[in-house]
PDB file of C-alpha atoms in Angstrom:
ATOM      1  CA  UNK A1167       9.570 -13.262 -80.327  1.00 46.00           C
ATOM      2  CA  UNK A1168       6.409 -11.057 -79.830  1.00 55.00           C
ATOM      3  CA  UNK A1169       4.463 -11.034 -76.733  1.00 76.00           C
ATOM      4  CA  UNK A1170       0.779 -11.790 -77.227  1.00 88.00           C
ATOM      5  CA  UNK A1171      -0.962  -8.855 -75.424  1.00 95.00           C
ATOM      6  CA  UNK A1172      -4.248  -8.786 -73.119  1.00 97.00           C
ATOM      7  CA  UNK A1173      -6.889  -6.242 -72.894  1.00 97.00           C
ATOM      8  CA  UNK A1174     -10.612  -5.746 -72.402  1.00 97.00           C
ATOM      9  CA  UNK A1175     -12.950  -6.462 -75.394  1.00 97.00           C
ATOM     10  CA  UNK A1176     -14.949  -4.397 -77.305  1.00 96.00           C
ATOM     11  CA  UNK A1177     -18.109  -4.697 -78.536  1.00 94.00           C
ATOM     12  CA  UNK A1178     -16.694  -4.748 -82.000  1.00 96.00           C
ATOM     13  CA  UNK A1179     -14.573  -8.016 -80.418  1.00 97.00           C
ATOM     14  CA  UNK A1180     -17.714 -10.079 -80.126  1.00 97.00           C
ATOM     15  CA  UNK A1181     -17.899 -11.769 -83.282  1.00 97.00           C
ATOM     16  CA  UNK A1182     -14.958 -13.253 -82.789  1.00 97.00           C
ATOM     17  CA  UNK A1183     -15.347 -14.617 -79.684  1.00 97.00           C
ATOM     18  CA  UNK A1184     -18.557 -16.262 -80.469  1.00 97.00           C
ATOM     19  CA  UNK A1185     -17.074 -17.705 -83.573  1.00 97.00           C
ATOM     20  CA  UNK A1186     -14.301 -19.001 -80.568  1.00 97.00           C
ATOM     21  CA  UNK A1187     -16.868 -20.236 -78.296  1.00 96.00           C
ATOM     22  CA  UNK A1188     -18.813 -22.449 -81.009  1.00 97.00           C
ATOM     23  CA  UNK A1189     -15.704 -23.698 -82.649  1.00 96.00           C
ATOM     24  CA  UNK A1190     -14.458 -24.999 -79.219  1.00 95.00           C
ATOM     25  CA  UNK A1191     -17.848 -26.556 -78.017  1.00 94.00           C
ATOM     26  CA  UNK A1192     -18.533 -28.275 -81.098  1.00 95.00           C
ATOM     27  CA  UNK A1193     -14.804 -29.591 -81.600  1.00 93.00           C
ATOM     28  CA  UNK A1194     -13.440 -30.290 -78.125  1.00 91.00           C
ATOM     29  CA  UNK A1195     -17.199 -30.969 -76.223  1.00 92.00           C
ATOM     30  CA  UNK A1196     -18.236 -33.516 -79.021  1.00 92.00           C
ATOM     31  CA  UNK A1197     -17.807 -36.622 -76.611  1.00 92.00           C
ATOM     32  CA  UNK A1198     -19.302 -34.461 -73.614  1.00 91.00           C
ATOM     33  CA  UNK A1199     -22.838 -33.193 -75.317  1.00 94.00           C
ATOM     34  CA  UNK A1200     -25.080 -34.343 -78.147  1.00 95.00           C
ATOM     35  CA  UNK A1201     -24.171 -33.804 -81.736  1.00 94.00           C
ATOM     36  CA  UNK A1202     -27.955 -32.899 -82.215  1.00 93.00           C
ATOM     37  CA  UNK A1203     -27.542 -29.867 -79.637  1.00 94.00           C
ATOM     38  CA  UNK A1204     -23.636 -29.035 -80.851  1.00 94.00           C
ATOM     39  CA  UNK A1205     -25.273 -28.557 -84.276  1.00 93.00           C
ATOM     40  CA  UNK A1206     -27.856 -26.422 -83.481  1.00 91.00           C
ATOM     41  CA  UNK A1207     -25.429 -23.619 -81.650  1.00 93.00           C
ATOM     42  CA  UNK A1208     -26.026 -20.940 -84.048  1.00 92.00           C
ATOM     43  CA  UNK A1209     -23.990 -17.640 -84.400  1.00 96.00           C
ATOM     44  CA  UNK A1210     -27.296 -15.219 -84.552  1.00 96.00           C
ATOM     45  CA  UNK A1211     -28.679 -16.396 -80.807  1.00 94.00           C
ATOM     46  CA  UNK A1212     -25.155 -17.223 -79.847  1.00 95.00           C
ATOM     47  CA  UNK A1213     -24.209 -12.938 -80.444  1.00 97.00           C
ATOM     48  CA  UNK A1214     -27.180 -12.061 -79.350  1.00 96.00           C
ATOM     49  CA  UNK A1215     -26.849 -13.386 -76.142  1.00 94.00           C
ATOM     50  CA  UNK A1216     -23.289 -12.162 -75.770  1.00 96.00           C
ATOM     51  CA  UNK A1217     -24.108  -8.674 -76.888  1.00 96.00           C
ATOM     52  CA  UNK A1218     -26.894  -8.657 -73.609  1.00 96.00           C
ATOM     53  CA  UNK A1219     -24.120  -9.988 -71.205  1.00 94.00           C
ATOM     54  CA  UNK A1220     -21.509  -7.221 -72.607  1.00 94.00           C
ATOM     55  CA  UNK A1221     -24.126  -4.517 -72.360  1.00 94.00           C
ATOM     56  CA  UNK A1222     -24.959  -5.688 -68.501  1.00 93.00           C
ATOM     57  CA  UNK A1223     -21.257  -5.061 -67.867  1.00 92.00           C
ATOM     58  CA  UNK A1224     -20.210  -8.703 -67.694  1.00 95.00           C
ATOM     59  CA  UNK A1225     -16.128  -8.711 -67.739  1.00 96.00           C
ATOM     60  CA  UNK A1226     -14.564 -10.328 -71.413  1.00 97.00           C
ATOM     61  CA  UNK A1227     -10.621 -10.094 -71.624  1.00 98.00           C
ATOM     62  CA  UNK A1228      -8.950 -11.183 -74.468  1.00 98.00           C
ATOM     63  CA  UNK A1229      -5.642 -12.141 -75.739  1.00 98.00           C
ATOM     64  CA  UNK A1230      -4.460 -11.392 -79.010  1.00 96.00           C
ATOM     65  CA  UNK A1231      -1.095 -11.297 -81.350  1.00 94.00           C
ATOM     66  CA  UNK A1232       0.204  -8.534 -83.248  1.00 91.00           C
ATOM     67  CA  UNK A1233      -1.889  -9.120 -85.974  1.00 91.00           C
ATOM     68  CA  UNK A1234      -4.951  -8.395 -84.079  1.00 92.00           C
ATOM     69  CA  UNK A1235      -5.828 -12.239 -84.147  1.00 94.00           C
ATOM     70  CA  UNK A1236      -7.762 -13.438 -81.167  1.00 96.00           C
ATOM     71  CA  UNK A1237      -6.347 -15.955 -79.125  1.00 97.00           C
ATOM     72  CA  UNK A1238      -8.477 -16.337 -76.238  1.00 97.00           C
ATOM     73  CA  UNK A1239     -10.806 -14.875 -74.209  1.00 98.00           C
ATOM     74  CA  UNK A1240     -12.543 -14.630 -70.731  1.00 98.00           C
ATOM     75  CA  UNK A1241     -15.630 -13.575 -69.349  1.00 97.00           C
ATOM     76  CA  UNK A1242     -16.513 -12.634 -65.205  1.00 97.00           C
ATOM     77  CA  UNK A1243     -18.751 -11.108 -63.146  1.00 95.00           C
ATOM     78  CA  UNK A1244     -21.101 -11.278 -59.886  1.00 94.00           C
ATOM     79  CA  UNK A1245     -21.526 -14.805 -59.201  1.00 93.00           C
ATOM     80  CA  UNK A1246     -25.356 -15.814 -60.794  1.00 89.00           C
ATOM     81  CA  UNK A1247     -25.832 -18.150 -58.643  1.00 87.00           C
ATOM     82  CA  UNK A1248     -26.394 -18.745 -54.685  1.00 85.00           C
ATOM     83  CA  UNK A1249     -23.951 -21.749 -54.746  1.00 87.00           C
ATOM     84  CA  UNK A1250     -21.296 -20.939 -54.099  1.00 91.00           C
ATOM     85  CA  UNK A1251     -21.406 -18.286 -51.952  1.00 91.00           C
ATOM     86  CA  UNK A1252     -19.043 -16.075 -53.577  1.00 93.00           C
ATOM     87  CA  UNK A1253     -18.678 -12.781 -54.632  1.00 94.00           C
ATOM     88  CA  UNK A1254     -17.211 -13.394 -58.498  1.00 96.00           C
ATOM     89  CA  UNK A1255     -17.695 -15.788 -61.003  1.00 96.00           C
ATOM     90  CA  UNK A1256     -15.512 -16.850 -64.016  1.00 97.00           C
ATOM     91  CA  UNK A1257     -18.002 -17.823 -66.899  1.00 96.00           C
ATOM     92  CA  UNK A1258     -16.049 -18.501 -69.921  1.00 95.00           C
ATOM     93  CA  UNK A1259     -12.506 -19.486 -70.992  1.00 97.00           C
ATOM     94  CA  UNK A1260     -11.328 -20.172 -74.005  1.00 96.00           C
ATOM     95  CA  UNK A1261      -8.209 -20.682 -75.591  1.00 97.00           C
ATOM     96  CA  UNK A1262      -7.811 -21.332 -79.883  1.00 96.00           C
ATOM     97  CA  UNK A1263      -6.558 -25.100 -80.115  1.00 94.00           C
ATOM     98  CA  UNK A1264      -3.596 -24.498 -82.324  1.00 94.00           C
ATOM     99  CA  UNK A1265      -2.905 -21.646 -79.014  1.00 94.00           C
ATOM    100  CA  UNK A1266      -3.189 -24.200 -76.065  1.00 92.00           C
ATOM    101  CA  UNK A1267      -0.478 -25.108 -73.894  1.00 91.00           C
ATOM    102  CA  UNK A1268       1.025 -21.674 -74.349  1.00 93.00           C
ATOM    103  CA  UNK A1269       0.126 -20.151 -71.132  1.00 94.00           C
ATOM    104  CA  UNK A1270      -3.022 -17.647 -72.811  1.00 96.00           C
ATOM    105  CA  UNK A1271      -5.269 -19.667 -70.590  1.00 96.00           C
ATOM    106  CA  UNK A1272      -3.233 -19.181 -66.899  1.00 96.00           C
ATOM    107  CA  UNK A1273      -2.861 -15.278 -68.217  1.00 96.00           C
ATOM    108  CA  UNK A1274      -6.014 -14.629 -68.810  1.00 97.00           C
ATOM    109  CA  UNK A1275      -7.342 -16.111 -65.402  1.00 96.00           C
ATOM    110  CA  UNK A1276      -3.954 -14.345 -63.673  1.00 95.00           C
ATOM    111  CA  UNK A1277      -4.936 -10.665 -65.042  1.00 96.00           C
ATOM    112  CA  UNK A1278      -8.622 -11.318 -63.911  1.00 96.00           C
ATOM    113  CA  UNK A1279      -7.711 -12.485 -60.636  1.00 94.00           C
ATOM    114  CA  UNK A1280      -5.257  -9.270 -60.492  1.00 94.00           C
ATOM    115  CA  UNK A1281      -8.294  -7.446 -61.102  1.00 92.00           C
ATOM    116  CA  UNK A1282     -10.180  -8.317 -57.909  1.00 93.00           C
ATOM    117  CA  UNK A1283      -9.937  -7.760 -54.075  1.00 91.00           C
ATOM    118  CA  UNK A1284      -7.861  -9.890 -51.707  1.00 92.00           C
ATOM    119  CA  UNK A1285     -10.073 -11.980 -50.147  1.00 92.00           C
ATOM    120  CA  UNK A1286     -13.088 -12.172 -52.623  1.00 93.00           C
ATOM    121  CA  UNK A1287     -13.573 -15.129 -53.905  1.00 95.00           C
ATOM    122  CA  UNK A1288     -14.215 -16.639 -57.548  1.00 96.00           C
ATOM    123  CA  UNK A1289     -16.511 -19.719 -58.346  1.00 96.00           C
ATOM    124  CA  UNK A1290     -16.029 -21.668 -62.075  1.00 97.00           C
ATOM    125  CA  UNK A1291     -18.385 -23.756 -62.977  1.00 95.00           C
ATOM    126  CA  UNK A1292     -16.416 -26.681 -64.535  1.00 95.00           C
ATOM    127  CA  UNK A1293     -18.267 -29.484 -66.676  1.00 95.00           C
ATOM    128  CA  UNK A1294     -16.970 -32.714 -64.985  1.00 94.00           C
ATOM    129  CA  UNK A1295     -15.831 -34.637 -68.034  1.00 93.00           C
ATOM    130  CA  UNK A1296     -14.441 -31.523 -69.800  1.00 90.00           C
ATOM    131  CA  UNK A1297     -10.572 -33.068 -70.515  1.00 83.00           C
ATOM    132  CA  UNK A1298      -9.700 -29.286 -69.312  1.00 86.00           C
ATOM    133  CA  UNK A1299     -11.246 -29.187 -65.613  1.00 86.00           C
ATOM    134  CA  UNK A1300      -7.549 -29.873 -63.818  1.00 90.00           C
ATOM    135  CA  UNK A1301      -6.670 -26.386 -65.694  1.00 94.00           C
ATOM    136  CA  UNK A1302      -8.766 -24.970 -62.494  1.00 95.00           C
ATOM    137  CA  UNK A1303      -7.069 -27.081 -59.927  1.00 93.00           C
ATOM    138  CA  UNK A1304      -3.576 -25.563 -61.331  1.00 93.00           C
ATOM    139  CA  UNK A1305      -4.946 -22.249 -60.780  1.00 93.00           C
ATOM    140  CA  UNK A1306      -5.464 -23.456 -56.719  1.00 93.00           C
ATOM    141  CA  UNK A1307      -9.280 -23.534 -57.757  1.00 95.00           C
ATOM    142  CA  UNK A1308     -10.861 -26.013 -54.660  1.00 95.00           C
ATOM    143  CA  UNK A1309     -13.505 -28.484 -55.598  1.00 95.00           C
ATOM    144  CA  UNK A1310     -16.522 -27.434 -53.516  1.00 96.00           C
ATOM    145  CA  UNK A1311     -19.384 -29.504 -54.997  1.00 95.00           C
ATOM    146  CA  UNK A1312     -21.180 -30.952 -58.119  1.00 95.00           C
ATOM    147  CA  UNK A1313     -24.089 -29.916 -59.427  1.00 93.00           C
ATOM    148  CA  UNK A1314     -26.459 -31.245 -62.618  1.00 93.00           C
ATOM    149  CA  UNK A1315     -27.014 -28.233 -64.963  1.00 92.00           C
ATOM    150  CA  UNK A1316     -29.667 -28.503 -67.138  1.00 92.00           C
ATOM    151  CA  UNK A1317     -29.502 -28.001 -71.035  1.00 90.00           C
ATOM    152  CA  UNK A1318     -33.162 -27.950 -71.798  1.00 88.00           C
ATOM    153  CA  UNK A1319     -33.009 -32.089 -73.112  1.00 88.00           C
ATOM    154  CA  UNK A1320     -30.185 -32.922 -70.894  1.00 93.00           C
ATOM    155  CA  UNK A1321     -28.518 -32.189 -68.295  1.00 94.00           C
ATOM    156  CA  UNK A1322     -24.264 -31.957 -67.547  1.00 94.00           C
ATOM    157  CA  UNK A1323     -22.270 -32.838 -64.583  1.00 95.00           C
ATOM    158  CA  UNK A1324     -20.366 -29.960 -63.287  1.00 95.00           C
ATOM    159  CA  UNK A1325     -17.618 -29.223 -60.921  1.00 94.00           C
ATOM    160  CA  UNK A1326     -18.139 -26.319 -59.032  1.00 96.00           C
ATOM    161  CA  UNK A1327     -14.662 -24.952 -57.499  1.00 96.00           C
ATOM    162  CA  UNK A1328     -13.448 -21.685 -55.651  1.00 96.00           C
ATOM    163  CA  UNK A1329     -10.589 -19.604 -55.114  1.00 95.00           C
ATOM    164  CA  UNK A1330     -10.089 -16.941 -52.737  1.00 95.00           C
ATOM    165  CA  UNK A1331      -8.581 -13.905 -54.186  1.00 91.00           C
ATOM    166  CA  UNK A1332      -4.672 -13.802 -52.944  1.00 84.00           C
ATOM    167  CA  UNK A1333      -1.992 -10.878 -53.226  1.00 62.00           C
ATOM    168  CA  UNK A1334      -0.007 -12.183 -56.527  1.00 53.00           C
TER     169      UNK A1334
END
């Protein structure tokens, strides 16, 4: 058996994983958020947007196969935001359906976590009913609030949970 490898994207990697991120919002957050605003994510905005973040040095690690086939991914940075009070931030993980429950996901946050300083810590911004939030808790991320994020005609329920950096 082949091991599925890890490394940081390229720019050339983005089309991928914004076909990824759209394919998992609109089939796995369908009961979460509105068909109306699922259907609308479009591809053109969608790279555009991830093309700014890449070129403002945010963090994407992926996981692929031999084949070259994504599997996952990850984005991090600076925290954007003044709650929580910590250093890093994990923005995005995502993990191919037919791929879950293989351990991509826990990689992926271990070789990011690897990555930083003992001590620092990272804040994930969780949407409360996503079936995928105890992930975080696995990963000894500690519920440290809940906050209402607002998506422009509604607005989400998120947990917002920390981890302090550890030696591995």
């Amino acid at each position: 058996m082949t091991e599925d490898t890890l490394r940081p994207a390229k720019e050339t990697d983005l089309p991928a994983i914004v076909q990824l991120l759209i394919r998992i919002w609109q089939e796995q957050y369908s009961d979460i958020l509105p068909a109306t605003f699922l259907k609308k994510m479009d591809f053109a905005r969608q790279i555009k947007r991830h093309r700014a973040y890449f070129e403002k040095g945010c963090n994407y690690l992926i996981a692929e196969n031999e084949q070259k086939d994504l599997l996952g991914f990850a984005s991090f940075g600076e925290n954007r935001d003044s709650f929580p009070d910590t250093k890093w931030e994990l923005y995005t993980l995502y993990v191919v359906p037919e791929q879950q429950g293989r351990g991509i996901g826990k990689r992926l946050v271990d070789e990011i976590l690897k990555q930083l300083d003992k001590g620092d810590e990272m804040a994930v911004w969780v949407m409360k009913a996503n079936p995928f939030r105890h992930f975080y808790e696995k990963r000894e991320f500690k519920l440290v609030g809940e906050r209402e994020v607002d998506f422009g005609d509604f607005e989400v329920s998120h947990w917002v949970m920390t981890r302090t950096i550890q030696d591995e």
